[in-house]
Tab-separated table of C-alpha atoms and ligand atoms in Angstrom:
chain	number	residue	atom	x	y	z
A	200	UNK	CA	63.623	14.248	79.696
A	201	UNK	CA	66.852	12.809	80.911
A	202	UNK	CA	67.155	13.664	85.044
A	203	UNK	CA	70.920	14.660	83.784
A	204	UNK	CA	69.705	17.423	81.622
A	205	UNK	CA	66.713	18.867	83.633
A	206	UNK	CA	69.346	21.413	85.331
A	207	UNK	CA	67.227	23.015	88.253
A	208	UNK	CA	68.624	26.025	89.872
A	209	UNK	CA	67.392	24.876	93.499
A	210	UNK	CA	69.030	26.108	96.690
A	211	UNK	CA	69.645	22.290	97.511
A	212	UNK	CA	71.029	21.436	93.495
A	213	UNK	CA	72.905	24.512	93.882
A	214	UNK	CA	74.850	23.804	97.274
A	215	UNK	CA	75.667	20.060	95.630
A	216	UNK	CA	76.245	22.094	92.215
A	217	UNK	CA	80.037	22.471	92.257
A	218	UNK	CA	80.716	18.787	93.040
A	219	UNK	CA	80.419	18.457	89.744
A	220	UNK	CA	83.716	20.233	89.382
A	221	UNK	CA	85.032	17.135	91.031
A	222	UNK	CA	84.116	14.021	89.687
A	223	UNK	CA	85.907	10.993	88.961
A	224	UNK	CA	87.394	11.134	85.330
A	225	UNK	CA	85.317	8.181	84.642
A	226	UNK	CA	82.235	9.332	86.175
A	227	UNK	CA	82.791	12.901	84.094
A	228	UNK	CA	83.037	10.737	80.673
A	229	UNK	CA	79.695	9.241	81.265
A	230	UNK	CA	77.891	12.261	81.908
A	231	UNK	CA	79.344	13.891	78.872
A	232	UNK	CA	78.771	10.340	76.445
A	233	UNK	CA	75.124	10.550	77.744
A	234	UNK	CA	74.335	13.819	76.845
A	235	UNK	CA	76.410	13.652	73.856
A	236	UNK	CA	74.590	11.058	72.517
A	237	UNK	CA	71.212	12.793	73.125
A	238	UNK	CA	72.680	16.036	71.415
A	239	UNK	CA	73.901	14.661	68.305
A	240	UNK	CA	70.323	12.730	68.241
A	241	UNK	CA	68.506	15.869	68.776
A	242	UNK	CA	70.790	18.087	66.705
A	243	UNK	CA	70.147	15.566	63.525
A	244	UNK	CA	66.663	15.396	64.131
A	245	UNK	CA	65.926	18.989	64.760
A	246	UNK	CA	68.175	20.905	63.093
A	247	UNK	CA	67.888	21.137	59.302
A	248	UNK	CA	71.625	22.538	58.723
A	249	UNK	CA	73.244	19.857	61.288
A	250	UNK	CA	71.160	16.818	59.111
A	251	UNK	CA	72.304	17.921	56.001
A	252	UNK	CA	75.688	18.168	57.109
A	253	UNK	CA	76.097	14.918	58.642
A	254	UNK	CA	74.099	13.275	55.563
A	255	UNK	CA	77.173	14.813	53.642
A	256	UNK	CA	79.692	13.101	55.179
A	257	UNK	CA	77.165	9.998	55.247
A	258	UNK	CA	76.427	10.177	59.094
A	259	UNK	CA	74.107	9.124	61.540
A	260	UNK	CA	73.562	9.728	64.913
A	261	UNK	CA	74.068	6.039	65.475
A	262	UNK	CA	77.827	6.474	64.210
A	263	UNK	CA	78.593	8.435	66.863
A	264	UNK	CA	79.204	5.735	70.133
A	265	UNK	CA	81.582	7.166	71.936
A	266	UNK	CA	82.979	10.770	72.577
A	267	UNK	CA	85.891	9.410	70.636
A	268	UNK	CA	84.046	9.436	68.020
A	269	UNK	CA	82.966	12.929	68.121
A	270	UNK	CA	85.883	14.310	65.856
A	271	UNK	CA	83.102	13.018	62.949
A	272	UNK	CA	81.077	15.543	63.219
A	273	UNK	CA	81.625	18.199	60.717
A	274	UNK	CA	82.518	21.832	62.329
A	275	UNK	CA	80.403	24.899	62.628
A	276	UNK	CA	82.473	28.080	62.125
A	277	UNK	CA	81.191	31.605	62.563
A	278	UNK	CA	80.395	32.035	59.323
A	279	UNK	CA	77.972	29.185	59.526
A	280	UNK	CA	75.964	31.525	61.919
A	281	UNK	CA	76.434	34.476	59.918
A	282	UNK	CA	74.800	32.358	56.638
A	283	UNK	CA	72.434	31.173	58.740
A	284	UNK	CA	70.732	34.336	60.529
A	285	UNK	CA	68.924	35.432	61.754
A	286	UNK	CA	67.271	31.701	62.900
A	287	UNK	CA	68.579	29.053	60.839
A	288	UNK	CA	69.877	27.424	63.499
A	289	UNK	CA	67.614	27.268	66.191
A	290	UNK	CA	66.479	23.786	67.079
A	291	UNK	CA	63.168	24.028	68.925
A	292	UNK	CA	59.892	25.869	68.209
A	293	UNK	CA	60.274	29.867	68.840
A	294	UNK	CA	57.998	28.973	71.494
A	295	UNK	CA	60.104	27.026	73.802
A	296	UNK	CA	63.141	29.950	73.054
A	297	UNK	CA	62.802	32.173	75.873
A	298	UNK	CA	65.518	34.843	75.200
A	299	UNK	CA	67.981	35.300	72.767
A	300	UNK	CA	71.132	37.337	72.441
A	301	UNK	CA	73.317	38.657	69.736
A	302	UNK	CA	76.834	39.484	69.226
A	303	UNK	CA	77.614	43.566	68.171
A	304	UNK	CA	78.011	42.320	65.061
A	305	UNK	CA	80.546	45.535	63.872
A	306	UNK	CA	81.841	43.312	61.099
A	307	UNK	CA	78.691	42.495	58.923
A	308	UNK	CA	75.489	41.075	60.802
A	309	UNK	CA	75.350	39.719	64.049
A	310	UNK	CA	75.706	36.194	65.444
A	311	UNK	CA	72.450	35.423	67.272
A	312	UNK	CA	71.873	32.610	69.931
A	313	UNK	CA	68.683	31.473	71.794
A	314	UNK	CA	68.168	29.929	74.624
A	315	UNK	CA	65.766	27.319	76.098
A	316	UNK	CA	64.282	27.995	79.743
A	317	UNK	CA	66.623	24.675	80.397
A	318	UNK	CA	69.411	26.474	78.615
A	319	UNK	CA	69.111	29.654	80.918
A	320	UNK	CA	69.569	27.176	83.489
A	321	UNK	CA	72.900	25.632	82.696
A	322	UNK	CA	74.513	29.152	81.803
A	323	UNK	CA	73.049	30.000	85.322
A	324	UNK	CA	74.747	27.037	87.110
A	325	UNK	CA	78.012	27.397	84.876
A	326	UNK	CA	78.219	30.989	86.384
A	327	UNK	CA	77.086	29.944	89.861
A	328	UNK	CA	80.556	27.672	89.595
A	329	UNK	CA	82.737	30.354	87.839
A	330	UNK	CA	81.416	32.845	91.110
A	331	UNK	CA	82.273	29.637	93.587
A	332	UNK	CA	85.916	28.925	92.286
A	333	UNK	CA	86.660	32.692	93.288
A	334	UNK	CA	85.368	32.087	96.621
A	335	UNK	CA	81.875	34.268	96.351
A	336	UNK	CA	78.905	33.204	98.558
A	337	UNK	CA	75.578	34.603	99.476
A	338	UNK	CA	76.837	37.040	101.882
A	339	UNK	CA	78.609	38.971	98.958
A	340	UNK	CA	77.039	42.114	97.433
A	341	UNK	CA	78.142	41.687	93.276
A	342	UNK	CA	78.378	45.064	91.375
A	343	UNK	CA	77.358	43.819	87.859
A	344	UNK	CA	79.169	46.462	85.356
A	345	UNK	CA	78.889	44.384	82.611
A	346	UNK	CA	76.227	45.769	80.125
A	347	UNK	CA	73.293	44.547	79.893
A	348	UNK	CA	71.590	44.183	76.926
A	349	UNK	CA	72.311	41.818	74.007
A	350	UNK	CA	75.454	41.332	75.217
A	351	UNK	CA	75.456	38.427	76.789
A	352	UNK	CA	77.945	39.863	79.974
A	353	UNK	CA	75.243	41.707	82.340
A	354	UNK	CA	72.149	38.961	82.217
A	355	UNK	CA	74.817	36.287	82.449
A	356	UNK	CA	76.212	37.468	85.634
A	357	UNK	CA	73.053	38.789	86.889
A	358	UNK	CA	71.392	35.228	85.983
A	359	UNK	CA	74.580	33.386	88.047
A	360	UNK	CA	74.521	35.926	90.779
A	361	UNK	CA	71.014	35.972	91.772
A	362	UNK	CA	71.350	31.886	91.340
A	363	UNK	CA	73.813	31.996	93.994
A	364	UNK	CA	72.375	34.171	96.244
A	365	UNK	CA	74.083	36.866	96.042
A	366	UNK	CA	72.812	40.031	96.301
A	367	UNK	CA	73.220	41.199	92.590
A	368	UNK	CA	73.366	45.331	91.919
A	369	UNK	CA	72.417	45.352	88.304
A	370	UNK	CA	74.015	48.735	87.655
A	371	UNK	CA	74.916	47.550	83.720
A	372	UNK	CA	78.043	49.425	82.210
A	373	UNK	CA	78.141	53.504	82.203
A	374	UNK	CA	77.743	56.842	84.905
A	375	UNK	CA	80.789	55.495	86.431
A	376	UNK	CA	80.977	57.835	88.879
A	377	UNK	CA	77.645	56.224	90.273
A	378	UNK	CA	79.650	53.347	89.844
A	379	UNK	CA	82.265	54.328	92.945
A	380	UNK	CA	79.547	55.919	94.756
A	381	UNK	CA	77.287	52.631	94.837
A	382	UNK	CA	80.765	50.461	95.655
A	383	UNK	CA	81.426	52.634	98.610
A	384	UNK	CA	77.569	53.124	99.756
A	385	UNK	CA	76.596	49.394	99.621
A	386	UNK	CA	79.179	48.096	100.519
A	387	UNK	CA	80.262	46.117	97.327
A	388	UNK	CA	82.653	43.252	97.780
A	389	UNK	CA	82.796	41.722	94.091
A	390	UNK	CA	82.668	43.574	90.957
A	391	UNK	CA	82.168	42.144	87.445
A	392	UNK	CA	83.171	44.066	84.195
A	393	UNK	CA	85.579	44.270	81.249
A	394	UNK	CA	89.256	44.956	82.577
A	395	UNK	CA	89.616	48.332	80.862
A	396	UNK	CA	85.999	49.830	82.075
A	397	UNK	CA	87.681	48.843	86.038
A	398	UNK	CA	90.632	50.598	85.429
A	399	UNK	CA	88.523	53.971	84.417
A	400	UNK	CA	86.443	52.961	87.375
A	401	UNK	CA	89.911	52.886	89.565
A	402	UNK	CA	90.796	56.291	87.993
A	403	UNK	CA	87.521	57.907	88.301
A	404	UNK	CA	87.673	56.933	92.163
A	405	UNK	CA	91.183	58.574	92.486
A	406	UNK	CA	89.692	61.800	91.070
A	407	UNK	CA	86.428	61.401	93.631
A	408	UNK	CA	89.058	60.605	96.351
A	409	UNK	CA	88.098	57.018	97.073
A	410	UNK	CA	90.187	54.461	97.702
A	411	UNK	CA	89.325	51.237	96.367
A	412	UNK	CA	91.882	49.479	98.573
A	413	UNK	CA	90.008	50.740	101.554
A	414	UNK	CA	86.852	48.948	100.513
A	415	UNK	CA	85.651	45.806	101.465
A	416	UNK	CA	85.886	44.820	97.357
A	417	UNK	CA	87.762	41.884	97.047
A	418	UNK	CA	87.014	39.812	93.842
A	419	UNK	CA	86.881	41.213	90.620
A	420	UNK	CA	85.199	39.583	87.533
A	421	UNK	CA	86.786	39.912	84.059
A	422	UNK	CA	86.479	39.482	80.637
A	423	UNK	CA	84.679	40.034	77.614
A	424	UNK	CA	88.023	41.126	76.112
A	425	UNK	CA	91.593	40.166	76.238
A	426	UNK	CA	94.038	41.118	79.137
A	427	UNK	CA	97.743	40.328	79.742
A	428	UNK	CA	99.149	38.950	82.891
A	429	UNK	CA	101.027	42.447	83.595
A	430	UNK	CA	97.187	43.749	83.609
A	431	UNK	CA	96.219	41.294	86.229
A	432	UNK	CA	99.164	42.273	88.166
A	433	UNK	CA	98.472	46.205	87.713
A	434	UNK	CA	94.596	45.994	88.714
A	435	UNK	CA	95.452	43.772	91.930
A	436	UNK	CA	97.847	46.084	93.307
A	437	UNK	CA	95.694	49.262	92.641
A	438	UNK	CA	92.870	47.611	94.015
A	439	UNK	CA	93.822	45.532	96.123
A	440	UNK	CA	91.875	42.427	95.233
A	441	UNK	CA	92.150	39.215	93.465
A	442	UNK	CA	91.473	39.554	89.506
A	443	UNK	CA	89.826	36.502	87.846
A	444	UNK	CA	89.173	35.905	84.462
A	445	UNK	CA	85.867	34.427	83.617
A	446	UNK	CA	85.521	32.890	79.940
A	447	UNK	CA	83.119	32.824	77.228
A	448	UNK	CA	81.806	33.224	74.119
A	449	UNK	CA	78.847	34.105	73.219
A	450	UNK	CA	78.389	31.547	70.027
A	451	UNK	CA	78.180	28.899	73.432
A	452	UNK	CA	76.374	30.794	75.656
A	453	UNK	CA	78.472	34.045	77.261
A	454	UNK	CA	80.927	33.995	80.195
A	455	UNK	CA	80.743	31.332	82.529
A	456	UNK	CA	82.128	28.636	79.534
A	457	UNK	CA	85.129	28.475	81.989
A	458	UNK	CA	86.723	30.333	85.202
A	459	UNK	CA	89.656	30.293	87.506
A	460	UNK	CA	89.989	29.516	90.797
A	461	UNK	CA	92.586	30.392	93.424
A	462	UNK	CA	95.077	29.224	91.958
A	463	UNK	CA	94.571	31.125	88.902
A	464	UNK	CA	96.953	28.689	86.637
A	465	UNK	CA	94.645	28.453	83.861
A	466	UNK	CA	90.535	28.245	83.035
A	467	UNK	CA	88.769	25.519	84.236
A	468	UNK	CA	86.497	24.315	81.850
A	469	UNK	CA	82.814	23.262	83.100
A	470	UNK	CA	82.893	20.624	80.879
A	471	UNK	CA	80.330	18.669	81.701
A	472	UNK	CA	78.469	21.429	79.729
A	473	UNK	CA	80.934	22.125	77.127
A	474	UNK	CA	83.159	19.559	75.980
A	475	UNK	CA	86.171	21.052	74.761
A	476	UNK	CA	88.593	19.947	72.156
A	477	UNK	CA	91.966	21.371	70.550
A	478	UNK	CA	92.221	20.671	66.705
A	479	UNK	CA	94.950	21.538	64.135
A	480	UNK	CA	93.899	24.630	62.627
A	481	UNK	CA	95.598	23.507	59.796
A	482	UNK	CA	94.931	19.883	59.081
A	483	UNK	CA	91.447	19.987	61.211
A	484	UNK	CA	92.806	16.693	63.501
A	485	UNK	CA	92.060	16.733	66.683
A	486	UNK	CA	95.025	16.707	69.142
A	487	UNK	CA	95.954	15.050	71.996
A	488	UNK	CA	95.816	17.121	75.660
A	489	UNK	CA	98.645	19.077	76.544
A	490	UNK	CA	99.452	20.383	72.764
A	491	UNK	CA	98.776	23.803	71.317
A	492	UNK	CA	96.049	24.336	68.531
A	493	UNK	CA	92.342	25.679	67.931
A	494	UNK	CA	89.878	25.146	71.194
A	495	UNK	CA	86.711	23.661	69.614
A	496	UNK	CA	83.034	23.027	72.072
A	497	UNK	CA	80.903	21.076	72.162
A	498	UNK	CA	77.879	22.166	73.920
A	499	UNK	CA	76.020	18.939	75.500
A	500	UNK	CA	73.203	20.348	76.738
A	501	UNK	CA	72.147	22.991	75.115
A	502	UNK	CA	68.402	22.465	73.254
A	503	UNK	CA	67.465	25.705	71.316
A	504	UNK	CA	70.713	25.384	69.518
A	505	UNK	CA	73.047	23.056	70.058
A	506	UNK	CA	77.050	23.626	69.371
A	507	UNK	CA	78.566	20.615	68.153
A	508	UNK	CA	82.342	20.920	67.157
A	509	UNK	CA	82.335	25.099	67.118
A	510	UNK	CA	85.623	26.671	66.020
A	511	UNK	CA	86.485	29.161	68.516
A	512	UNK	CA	89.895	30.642	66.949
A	513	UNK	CA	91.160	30.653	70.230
A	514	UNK	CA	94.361	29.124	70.265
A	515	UNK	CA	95.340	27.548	73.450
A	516	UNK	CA	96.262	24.079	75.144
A	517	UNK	CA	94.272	21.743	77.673
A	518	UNK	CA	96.692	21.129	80.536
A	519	UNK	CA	98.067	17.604	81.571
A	520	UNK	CA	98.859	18.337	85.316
A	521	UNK	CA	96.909	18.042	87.955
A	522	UNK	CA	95.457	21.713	89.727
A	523	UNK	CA	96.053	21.896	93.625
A	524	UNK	CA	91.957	23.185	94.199
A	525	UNK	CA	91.706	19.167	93.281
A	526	UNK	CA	88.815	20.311	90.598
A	527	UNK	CA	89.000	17.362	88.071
A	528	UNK	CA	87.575	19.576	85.175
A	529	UNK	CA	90.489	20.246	82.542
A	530	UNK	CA	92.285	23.531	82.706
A	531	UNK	CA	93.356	25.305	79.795
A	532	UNK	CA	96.116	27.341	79.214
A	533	UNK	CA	94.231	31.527	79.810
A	534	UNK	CA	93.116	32.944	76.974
A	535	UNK	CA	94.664	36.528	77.122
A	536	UNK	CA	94.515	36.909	73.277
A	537	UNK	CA	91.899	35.791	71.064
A	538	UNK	CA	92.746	35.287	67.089
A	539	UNK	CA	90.074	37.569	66.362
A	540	UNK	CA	91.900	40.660	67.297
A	541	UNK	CA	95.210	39.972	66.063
A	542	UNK	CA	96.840	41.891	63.174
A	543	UNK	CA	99.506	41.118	60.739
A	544	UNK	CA	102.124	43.885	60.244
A	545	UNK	CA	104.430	43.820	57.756
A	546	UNK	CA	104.102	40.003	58.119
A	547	UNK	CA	104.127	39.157	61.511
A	548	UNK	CA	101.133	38.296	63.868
A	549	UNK	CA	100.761	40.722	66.338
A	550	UNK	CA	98.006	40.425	69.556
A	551	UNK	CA	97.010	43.771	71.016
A	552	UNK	CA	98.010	41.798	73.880
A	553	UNK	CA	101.917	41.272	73.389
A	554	UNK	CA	102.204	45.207	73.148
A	555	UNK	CA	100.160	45.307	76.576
A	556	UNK	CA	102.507	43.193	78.337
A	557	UNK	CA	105.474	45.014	76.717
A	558	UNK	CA	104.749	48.166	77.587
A	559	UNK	CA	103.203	47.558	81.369
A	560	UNK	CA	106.563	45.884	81.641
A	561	UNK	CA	107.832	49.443	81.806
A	562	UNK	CA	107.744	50.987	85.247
A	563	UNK	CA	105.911	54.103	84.830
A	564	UNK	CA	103.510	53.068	81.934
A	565	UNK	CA	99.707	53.846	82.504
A	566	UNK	CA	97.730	50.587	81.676
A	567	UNK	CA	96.128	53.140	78.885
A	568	UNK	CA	96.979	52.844	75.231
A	569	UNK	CA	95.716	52.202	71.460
A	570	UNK	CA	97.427	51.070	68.723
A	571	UNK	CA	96.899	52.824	65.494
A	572	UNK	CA	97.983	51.117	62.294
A	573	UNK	CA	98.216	53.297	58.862
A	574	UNK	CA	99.571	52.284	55.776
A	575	UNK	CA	102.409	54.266	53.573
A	576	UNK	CA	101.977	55.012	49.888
A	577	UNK	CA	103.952	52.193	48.318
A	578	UNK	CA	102.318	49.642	50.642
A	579	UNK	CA	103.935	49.571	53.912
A	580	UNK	CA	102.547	49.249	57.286
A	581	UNK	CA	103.061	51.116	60.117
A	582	UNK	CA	102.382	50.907	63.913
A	583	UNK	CA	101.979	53.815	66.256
A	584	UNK	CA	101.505	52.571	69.835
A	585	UNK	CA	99.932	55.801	71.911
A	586	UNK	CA	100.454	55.414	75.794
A	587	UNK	CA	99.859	57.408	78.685
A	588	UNK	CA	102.325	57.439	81.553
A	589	UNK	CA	101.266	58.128	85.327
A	590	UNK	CA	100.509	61.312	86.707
A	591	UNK	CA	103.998	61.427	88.531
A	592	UNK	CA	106.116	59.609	85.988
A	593	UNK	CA	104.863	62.884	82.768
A	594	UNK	CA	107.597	64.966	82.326
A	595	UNK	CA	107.826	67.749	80.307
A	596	UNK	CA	111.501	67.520	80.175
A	597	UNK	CA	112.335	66.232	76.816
A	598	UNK	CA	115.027	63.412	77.750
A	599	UNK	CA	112.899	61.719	80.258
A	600	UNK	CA	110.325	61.047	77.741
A	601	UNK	CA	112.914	60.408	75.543
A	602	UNK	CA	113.964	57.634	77.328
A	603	UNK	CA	110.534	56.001	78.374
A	604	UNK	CA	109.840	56.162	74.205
A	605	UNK	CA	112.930	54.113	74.005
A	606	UNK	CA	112.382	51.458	76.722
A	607	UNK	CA	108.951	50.747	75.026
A	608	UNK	CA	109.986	51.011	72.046
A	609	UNK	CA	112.859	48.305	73.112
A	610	UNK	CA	110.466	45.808	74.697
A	611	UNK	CA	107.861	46.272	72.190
A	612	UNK	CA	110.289	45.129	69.628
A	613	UNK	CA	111.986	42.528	72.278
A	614	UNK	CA	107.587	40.798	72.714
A	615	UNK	CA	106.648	41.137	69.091
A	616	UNK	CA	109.497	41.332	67.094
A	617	UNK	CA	107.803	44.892	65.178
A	618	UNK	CA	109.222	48.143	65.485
A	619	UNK	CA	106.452	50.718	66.596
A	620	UNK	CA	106.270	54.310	66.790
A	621	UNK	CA	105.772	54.867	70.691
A	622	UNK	CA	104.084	58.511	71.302
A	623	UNK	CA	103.594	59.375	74.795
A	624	UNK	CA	100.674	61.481	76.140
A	625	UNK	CA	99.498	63.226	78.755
A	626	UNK	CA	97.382	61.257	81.176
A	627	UNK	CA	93.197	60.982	80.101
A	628	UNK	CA	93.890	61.732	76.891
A	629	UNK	CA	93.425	57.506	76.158
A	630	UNK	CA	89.711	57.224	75.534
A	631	UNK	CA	88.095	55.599	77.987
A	632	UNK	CA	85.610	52.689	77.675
A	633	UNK	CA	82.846	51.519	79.954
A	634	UNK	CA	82.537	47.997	77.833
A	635	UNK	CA	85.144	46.445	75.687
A	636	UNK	CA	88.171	48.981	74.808
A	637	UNK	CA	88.642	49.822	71.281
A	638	UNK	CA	92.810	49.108	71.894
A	639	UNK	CA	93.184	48.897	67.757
A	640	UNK	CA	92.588	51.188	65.504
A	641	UNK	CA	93.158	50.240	61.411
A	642	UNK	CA	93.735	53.235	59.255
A	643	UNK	CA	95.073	51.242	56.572
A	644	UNK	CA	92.927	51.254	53.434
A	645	UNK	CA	92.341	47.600	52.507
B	30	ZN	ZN1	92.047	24.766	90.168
């Protein structure tokens, strides 16, 4: 096989790993035509569903000589791996798949991907350079909250951690006072797990009397679900640490498709892995760097099934400028909302996350809240944002509360141009989640 796609997950490869964040432009190109080239090959001869797509639009691999050429290819969307489950799209023997995952699958059956030993690999290095941009090394002790499971969050960490050398606690999501004991015992310096299940964690070890400032925890992990910049700015002050967002999906792989780094100005994309794109959700044309539209991947080395031209529905930009870390990878502009969860009232796109950055806006606002929607008789929708306030800001005098409903209420409207009903309640009465939050909840009868 091609030395470029024989990923090894060496101590020596691994110390040299993250130069490939900073390549020449030129020399990045290459890399990514090469394996390119030996994907679409493979995909066409391998993969039953990716031949008789390409025979539709009379193509062979051979038409495809540049990356330039890659807008071609037809696109997979996620209902191409619903059709196709549980293994229509695997493109090796079962015997050369040495684990696969699945998505929850809570609306109608699950996306499932598998993965190669070679595959495990990349995902493994891709983390090992999502860890390194946050400045983690072997000396750091990585609390892994994420679950583990079919969810691709806990193995991929764990897999990235222990690649690094890091000494991984695999304590999966869940008993989360265990969680604050084991952070304070072993002295845990970088955490990994959804945004929401750290702030019960940070709540949890104000009850126990910890102080997460006062421990040597420093980096935390997130993702897995959307969070707003006024999150970011909420955890890092309560915890005292730096927040990154990791990225990923798990149609790719899982998180490590993309990461910050100190800078934390966008995702850098480890695209000599996945090649991203931005298309016209509309139209389907591909667009030039720097405009908004729908972030398509490529996956270019990726054997037990490849990703060529996967709609994400994320809607973001790749940026132009140049990022002071000197990484040459493209950034793109954070994901902090994902299509997938937004929600059209009364006509208007909403993102769970534009009512999270409205209301944290409002001093005194617990980051803890779900949005219900209902529907009138006659057809109408309406919005009823719950909230907690802190401990010291809950009043039981009428007109304070009064006014916090209105200042949501105000920037609410001001972010998403809705009107919502804002009820306040008392602090822990938010359900709290140890994996992704349930922040929406649809009553309306479709
Ligand atoms: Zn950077």
């Amino acid at each position: 096989m091609n030395a470029l796609l024989t990923p090894d997950l060496s101590q020596t490869t691994l110390n040299s790993v993250t130069n490939l964040d900073f390549l020449t432009r030129e020399r990045l190109r290459e890399i990514q035509w090469k394996k390119l080239d030996i994907m679409v090959r493979h995909a066409y001869a391998n993969s039953p569903w990716y031949r008789e797509q390409m025979k539709a639009k009379k193509l062979l691999p051979g038409d495809i000589r540049s990356l330039d050429d890659l807008y071609k290819m037809p696109l997979v969307t996620k209902q191409v791996l619903r059709d196709t489950y549980p293994f229509g799209l695997f493109s090796v023997p079962l015997d050369k798949i040495v684990r696969m995952h699945a998505s929850s699958g809570t609306t109608g059956k699950p996306i499932v991907v598998a993965h190669t030993r070679e595959d495990l690999a990349v995902w493994a290095q891709s983390v090992v350079r999502s860890l390194k941009s946050y400045g983690v090394h072997q000396n750091d002790v990585l609390q892994n909250a994420y679950g583990y499971g079919l969810f691709t969050g806990g193995l991929g960490l764990h897999d990235g951690g222990q690649a690094l050398g890091v000494t991984v606690v695999p304590i999966s999501g869940g008993n989360t006072e265990r969680q604050v004991m084991l952070m304070r015992d072993f002295g845990v310096t970088v955490v990994s797990c959804t945004p929401s299940y750290f702030l019960h964690i940070l709540d949890k070890a104000e009850e126990m009397g910890t102080d997460l400032r006062e421990l040597p925890i420093r980096v935390g992990v997130f993702g897995a679900e959307p969070w707003s910049e006024e999150m970011r700015e909420r955890i890092e002050e309560r915890a005292a640490i730096k927040a990154y967002d990791i990225y990923g999906l798990t149609e790719i792989c899982g998180p490590g498709v993309g990461a910050e780094c100190s800078h934390q100005n966008g995702t850098h994309i480890f695209e000599d892995h996945f090649y991203p794109e931005i298309i016209d959700p509309e139209t389907l044309e591909p667009l030039p760097d720097g405009q908004e539209g729908e972030l398509v991947f490529t996956t270019l080395d990726r054997f037990a099934m490849p990703m060529i031209r996967y709609r994400t529905r994320d809607i973001t930009c790749l940026m132009t400028d140049e990022c002071p870390c000197g990484r040459t990878i493209r950034r793109m502009r954070r994901i902090a909302a994902r299509t997938d969860d937004m929600f059209i009232i009364r006509g208007v796109n909403v993102f769970p996350g534009q009512i999270e950055a409205a209301l944290l806006a409002v001093e005194g606002t617990a980051p803890h809240y779900q949005i219900i929607l209902t529907r009138q008789f006659g057809g109408l929708d309406d919005v009823e944002v719950r909230v907690e306030l802190k401990p010291e800001d809950f009043s039981d005098k009428i007109g304070v509360l009064e006014g916090f409903q209105r200042k949501i209420s105000h920037e609410i409207h001001r972010v998403t141009g809705i009107h919502a009903n804002v009820t306040l309640v008392a602090p822990g009465t938010i359900p709290r989640s140890e994996g992704k939050a349930k922040r929406v909840i649809d009553q309306r009868v479709i």
